[in-house]
Coordinates of C-alpha atoms and ligand atoms in Angstrom, one line a residue:
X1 CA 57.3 21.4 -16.4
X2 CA 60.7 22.8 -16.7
X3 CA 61.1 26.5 -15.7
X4 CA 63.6 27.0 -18.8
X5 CA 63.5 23.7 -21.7
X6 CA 66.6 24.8 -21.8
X7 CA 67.3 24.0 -18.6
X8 CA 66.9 19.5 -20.4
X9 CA 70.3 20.2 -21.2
X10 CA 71.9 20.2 -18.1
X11 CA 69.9 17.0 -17.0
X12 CA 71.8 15.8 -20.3
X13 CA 75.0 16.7 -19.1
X14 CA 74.3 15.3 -15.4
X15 CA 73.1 12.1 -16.5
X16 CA 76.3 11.5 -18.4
X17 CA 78.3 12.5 -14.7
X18 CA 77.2 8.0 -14.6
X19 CA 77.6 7.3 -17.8
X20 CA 73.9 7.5 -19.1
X21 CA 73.6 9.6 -23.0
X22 CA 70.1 9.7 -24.1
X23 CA 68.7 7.3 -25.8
X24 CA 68.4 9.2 -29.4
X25 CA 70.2 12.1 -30.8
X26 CA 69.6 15.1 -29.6
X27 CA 69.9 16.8 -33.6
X28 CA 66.1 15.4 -34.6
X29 CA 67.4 15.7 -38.1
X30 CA 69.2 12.8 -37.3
X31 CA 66.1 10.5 -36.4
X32 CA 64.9 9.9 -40.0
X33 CA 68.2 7.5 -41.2
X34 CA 67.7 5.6 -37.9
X35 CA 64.5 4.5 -39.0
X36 CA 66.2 3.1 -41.8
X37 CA 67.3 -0.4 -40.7
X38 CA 65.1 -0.3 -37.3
X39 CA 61.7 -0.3 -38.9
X40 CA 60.1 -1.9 -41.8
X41 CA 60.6 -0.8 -45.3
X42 CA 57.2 -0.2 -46.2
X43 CA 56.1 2.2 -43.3
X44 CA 59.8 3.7 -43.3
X45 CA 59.4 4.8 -46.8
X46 CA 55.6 5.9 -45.9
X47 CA 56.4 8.4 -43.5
X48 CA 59.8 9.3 -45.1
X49 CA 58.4 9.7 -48.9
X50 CA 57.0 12.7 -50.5
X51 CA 55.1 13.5 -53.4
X52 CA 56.7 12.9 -57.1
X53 CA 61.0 13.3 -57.4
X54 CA 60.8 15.0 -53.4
X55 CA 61.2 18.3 -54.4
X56 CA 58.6 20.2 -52.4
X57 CA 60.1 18.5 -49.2
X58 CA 63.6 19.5 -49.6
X59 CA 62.2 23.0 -51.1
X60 CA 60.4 22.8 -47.3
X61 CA 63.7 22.7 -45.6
X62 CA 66.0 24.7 -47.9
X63 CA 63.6 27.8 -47.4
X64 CA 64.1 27.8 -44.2
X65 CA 67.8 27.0 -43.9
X66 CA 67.9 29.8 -46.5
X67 CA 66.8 32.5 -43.4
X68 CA 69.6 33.4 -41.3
X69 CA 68.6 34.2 -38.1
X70 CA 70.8 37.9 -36.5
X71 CA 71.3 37.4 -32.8
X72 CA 71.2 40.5 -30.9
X73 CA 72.8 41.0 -27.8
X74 CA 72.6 42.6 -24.3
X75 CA 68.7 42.2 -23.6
X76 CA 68.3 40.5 -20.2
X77 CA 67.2 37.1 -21.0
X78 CA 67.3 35.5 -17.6
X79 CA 63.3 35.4 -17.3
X80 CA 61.7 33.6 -20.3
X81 CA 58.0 32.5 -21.0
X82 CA 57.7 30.6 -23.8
X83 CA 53.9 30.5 -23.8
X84 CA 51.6 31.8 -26.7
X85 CA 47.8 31.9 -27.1
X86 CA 46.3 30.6 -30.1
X87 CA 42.5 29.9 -30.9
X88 CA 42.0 31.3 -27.2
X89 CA 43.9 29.1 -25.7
X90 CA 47.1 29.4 -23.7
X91 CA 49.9 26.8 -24.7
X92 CA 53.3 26.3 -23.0
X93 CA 54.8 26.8 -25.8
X94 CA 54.0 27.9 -30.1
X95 CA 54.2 24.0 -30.7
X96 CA 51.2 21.2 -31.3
X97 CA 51.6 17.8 -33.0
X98 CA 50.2 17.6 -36.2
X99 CA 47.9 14.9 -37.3
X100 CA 49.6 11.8 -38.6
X101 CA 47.1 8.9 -39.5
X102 CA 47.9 5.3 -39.7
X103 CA 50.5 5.1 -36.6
X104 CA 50.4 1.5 -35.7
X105 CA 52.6 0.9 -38.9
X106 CA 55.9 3.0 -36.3
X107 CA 54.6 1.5 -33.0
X108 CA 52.2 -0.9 -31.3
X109 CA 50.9 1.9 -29.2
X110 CA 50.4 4.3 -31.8
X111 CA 48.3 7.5 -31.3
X112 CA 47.8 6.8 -27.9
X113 CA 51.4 7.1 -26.8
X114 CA 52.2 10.0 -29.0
X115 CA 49.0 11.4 -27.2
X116 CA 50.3 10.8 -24.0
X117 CA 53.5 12.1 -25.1
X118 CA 51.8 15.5 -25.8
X119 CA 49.9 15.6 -22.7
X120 CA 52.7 15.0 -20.2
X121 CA 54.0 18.4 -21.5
X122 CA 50.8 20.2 -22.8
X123 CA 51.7 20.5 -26.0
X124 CA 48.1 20.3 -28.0
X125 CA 47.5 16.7 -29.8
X126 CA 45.7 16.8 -32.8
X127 CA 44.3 13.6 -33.8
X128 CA 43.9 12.6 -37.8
X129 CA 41.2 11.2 -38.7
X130 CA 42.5 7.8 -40.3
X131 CA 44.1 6.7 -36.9
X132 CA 44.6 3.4 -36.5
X133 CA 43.1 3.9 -32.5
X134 CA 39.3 4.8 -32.6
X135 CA 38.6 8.4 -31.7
X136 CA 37.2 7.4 -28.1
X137 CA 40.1 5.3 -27.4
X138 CA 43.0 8.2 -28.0
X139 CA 40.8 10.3 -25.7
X140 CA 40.7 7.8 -22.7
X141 CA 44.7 7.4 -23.5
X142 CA 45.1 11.6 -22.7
X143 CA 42.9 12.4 -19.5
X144 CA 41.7 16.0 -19.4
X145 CA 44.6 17.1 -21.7
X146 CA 44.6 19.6 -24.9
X147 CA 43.1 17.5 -27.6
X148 CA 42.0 19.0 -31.4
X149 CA 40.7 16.7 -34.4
X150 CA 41.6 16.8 -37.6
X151 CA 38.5 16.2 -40.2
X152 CA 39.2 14.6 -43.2
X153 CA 36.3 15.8 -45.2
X154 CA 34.1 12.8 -46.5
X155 CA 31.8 12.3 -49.7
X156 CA 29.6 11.0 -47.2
X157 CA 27.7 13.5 -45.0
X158 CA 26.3 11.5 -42.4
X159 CA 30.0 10.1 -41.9
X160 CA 31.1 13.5 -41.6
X161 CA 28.4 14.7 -38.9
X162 CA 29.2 11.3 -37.0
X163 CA 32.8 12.0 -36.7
X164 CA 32.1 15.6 -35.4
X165 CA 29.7 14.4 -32.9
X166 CA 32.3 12.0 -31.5
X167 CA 34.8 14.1 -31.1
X168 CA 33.0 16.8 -29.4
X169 CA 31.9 13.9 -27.4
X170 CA 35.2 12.8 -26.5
X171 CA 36.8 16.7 -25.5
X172 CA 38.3 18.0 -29.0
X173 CA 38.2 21.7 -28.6
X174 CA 39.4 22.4 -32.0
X175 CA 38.7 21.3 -35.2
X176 CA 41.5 21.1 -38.1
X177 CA 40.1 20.5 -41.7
X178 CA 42.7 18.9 -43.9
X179 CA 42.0 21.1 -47.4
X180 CA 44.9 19.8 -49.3
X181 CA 44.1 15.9 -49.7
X182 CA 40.8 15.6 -51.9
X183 CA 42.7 12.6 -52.9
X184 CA 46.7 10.8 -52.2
X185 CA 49.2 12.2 -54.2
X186 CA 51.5 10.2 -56.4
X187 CA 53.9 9.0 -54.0
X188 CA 56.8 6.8 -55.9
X189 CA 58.3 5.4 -53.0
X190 CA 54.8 4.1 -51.8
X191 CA 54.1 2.9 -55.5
X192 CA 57.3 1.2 -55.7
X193 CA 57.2 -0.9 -52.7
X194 CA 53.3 -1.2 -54.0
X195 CA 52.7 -0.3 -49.7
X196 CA 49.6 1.3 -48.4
X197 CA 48.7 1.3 -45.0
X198 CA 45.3 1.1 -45.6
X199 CA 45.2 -1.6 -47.5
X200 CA 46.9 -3.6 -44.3
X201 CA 43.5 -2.9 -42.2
X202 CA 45.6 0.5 -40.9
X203 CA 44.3 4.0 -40.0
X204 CA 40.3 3.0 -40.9
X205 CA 39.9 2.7 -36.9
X206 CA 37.4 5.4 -36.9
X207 CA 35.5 4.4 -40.0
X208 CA 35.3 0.6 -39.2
X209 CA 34.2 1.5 -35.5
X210 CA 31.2 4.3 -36.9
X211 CA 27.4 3.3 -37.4
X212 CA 27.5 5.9 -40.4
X213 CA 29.8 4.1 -42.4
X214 CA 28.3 0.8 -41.8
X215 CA 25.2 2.3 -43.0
X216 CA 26.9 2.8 -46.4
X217 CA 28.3 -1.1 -46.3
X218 CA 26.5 -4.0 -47.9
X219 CA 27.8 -6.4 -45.0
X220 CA 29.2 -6.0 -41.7
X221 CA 33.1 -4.8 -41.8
X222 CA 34.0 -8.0 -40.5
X223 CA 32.5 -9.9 -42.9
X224 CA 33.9 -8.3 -46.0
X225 CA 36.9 -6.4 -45.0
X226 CA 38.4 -5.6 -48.2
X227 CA 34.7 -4.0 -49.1
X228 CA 35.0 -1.9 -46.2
X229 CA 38.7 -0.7 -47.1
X230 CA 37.5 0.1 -51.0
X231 CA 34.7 2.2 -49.0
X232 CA 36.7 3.6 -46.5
X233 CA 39.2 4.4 -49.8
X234 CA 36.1 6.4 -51.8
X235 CA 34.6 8.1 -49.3
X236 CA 37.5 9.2 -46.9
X237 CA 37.7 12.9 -48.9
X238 CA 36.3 14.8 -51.3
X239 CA 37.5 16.1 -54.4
X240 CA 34.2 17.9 -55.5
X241 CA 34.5 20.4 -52.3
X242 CA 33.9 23.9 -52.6
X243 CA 34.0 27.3 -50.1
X244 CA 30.4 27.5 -49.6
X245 CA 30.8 24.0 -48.6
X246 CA 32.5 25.3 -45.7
X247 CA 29.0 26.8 -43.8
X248 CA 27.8 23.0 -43.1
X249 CA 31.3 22.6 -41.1
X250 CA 30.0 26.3 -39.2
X251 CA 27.1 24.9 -38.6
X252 CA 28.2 21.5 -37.2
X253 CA 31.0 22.4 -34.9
X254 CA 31.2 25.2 -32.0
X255 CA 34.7 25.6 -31.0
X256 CA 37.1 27.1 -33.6
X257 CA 37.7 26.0 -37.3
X258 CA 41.2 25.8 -38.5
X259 CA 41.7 25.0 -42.1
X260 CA 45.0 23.2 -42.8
X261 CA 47.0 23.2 -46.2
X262 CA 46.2 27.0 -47.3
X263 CA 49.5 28.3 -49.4
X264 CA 47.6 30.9 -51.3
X265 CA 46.8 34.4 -49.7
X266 CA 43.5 34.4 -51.8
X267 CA 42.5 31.1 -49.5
X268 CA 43.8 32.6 -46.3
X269 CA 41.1 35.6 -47.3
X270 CA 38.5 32.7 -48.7
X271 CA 39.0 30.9 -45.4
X272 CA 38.3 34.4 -42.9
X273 CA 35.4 35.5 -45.1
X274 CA 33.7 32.0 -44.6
X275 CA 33.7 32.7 -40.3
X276 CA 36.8 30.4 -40.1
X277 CA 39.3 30.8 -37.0
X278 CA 42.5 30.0 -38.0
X279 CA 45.3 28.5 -41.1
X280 CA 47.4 25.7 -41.1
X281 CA 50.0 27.4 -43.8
X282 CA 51.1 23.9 -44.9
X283 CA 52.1 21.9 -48.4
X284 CA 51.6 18.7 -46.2
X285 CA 54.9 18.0 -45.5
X286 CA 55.5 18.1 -49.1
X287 CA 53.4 14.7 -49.7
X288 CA 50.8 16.3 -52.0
X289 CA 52.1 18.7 -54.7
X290 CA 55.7 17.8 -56.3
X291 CA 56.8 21.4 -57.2
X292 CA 54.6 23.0 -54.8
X293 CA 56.2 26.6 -53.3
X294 CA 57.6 25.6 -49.6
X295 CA 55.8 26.4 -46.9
X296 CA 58.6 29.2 -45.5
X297 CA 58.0 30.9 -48.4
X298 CA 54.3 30.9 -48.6
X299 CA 54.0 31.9 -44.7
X300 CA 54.6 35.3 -45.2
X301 CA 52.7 36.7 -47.4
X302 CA 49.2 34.3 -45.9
X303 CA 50.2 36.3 -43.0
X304 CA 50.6 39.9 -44.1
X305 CA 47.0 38.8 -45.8
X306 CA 45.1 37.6 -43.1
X307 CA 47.5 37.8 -39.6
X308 CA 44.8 40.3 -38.3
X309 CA 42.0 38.1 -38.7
X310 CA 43.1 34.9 -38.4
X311 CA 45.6 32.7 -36.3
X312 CA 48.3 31.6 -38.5
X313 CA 50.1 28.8 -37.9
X314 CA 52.7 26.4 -39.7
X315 CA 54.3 23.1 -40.3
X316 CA 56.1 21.3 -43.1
X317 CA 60.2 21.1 -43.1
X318 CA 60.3 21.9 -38.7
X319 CA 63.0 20.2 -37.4
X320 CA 65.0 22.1 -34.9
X321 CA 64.4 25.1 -32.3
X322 CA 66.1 27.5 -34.7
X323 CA 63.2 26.5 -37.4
X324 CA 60.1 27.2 -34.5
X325 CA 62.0 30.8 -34.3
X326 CA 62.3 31.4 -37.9
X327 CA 58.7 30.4 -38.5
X328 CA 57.4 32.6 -35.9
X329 CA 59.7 35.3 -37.5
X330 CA 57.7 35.0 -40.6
X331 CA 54.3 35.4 -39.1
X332 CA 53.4 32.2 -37.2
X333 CA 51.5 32.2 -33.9
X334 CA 52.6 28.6 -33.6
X335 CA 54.1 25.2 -35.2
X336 CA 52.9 22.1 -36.1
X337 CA 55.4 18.9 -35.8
X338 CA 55.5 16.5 -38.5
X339 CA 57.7 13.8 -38.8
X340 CA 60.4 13.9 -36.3
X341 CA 57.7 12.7 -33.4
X342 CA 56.8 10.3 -35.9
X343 CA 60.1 8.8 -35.4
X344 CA 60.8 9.6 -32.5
X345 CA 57.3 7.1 -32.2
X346 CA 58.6 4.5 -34.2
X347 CA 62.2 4.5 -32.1
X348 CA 61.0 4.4 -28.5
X349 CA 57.3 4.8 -28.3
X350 CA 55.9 7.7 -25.9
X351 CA 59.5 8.2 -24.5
X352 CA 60.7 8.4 -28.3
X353 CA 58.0 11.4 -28.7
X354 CA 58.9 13.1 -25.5
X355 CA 62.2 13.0 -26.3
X356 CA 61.6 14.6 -29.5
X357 CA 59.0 17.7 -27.6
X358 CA 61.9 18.3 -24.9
X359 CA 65.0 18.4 -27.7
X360 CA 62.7 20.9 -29.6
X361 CA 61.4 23.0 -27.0
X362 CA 65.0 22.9 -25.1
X363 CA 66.5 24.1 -28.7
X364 CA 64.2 27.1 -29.0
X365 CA 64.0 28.0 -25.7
X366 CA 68.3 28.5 -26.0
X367 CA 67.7 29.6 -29.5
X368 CA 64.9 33.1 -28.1
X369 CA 67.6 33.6 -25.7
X370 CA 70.6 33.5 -27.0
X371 CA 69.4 36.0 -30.0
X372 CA 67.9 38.2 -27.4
X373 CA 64.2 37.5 -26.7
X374 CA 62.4 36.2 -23.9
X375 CA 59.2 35.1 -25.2
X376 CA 57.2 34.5 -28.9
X377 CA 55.7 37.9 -28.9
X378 CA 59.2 40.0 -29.8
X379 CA 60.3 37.6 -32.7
X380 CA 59.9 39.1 -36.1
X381 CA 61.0 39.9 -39.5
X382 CA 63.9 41.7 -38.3
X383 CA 65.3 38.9 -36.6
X384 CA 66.2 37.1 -40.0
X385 CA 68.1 37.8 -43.8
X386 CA 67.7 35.9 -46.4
X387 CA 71.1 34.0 -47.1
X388 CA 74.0 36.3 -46.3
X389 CA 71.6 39.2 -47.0
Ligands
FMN1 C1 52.9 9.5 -42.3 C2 52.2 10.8 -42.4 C3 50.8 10.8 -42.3 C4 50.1 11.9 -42.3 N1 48.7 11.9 -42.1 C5 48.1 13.1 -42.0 C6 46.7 13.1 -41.7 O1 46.1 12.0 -41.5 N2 46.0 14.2 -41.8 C7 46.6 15.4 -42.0 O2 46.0 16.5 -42.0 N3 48.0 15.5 -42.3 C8 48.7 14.3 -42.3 N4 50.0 14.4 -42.5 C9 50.7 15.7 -42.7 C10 51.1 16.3 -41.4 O3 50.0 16.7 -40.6 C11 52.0 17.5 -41.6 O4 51.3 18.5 -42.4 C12 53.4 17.2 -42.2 O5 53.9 16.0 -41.7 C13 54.3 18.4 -41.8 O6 55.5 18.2 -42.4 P1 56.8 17.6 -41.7 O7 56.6 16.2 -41.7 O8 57.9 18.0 -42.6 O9 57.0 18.2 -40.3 C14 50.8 13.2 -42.5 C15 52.2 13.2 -42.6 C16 52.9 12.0 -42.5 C17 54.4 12.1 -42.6
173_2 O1 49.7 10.0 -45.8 C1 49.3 11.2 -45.7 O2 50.0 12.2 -45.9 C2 47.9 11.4 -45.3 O3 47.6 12.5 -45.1 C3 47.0 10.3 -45.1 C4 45.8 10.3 -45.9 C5 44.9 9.3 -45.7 C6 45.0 8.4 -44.7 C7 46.2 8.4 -43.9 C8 47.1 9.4 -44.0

């Protein structure tokens, strides 16, 4: 691992001394519009499209362009650490990939390369549960590397308690619980091109491959497959869910609890009063409520509310090393990365995603230095105005 990311620029610079660029741009804003064109339409608008007209995604992005970030100077920033430790564990860096199901529709090798893209740089993976590569599978795919799972939360118990159990099973420390899909959102660009991945046999690995689910089947998954995809389309979350709900979870997993999706201070207080560990503050990369506040501007005040007894972390709108500082300056232990790996994925496979982890960490790394810090722990609301504030 690189002393300094930073120090990926200069291997930029000195592979272009023989006339080698890399391979993608180096701006990961720049990744979605080469989808367009590469990749099919249908997954392309998948991973691009948002709920309703878009506007909680470019809400996502415009509050955190609006923070302007205040450099200061003269601070000896030779030696930096960019490591943090969140849920008790030390990370190289405030960063984890956040769970994106259904993967195979980007890139043959799916989960597992994104996966191994993580690992080679120990960045935490966190696997969704509607993969399209059975839990056990991913696992095998990272050695002994960080691994969490994200539970989305079933109608069906036993389901539930299965997936738990294989995951523990398979070296997931960490368990994220996906609060803000009880259902899918209305998604026009999905609806137009009438394109679900499901419905094309993708991301219902986990079900299809658990004795649980097959329990609740009349004949065998392979038999009737589009039985098993209505089932897998019921059961897969829970709209009737409720906090006290939450103590079955406590009582079914040892390692820490983060719940993902919490905007609302109230549910950041809800969430520590029920034993949780930690917050994903998260609109879903605005795929869920059209008209939703952003993420940005919801961070703050779940973390003046529960930063003390909780770990807070983030995603929704991150896109560049300025927006892991900004999100940390609003109260963030760490970040979760959306999309860009996702097409950094679909692009150039595991290369695609480490390309992606090395631009962003490289970016920040410049980005705490060049405004004065030399690790996570200084970064703060003083560091940023609001517009030209
Ligand atoms: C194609 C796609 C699939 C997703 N699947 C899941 C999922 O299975 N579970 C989950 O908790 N979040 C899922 N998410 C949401 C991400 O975890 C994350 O909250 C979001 O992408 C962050 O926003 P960003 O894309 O702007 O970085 C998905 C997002 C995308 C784009
Ligand atoms: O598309 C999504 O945002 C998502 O979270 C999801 C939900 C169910 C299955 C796969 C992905």
């Amino acid at each position: 691992m690189a002393e300094h990311w930073g120090d990926f620029q200069y291997e930029i610079y000195l592979n272009g001394m023989t006339g080698a660029v890399p391979r993608l741009p180096t701006d990961l804003t720049r990744l979605e519009e080469l989808t367009e064109g590469r990749l099919e339409p249908g997954p392309v608008g998948y991973v691009a499209g948002s709920a309703g007209d878009g506007s909680t995604a470019r809400a996502n992005r415009a509050a955190l362009e609006r923070r302007r970030i205040v450099p200061r100077m003269l601070r000896d920033v030779r030696e930096r650490d960019l490591s943090v430790e969140v849920l008790g564990r030390a990370l190289p860096a405030p960063l984890a990939l956040a769970p994106v199901g259904v993967l195979s529709i980007m890139h043959p090798e799916a989960e597992s390369a994104a996966a191994r893209a993580a690992a080679a740089h120990g960045v935490p993976y966190i696997l969704s549960s509607a993969s399209s590569t059975p839990i056990e599978q991913v696992a095998e795919a990272m050695g002994d590397a960080e691994r969490w799972f994200q539970l989305y939360w079933s109608r069906d118990r036993e389901v539930t308690r299965s997936f738990l159990g294989r995951a523990r099973a398979s070296g997931f420390t960490v368990l994220v619980v996906t609060l803000d899909t009880p259902m899918l959102a209305w998604r026009p660009r999905d609806l137009d091109q009438a394109y679900l991945p499901f419905l094309h046999g993708v991301g219902t690995a986990n079900y299809f491959t658990d004795p649980a689910f097959a329990a609740g089947l009349a004949k065998p998954v392979h038999e009737d497959p589009n039985a098993a995809v209505l089932h897998f389309v019921n059961l897969f979350a829970d709209p009737g869910k409720t906090w006290p709900d939450l103590a079955f979870l406590r009582e079914n997993w040892d390692g820490p609890i983060v719940l993902k999706g919490v905007l609302h201070p109230d549910d950041a207080r809800l969430a520590a009063d029920a034993g949780m560990d930690g917050v994903v503050v998260s609109n879903h990369g605005g795929r869920q409520v059209a008209g939703s506040v952003a993420a940005a501007d919801a961070l703050p005040r779940v973390a003046r509310a529960v930063g003390d007894r909780l770990s807070v972390l983030f995603d929704s709108g991150v896109r560049t090393g300025d927006d892991v500082f900004k999100a940390l300056a609003l109260g963030a232990r760490a970040v979760l990365l959306g999309r860009p790996y996702v097409y950094g994925l679909g692009l150039d496979g595991q290369s695609g995603v480490e390309h992606v982890i090395r631009c962003l960490l490289a970016e920040f790394d410049l980005t705490l230095a060049l405004c004065g810090h030399r690790g996570p722990s200084t970064v703060g609301p003083e560091d940023l105005v609001e517009d030209g504030g």
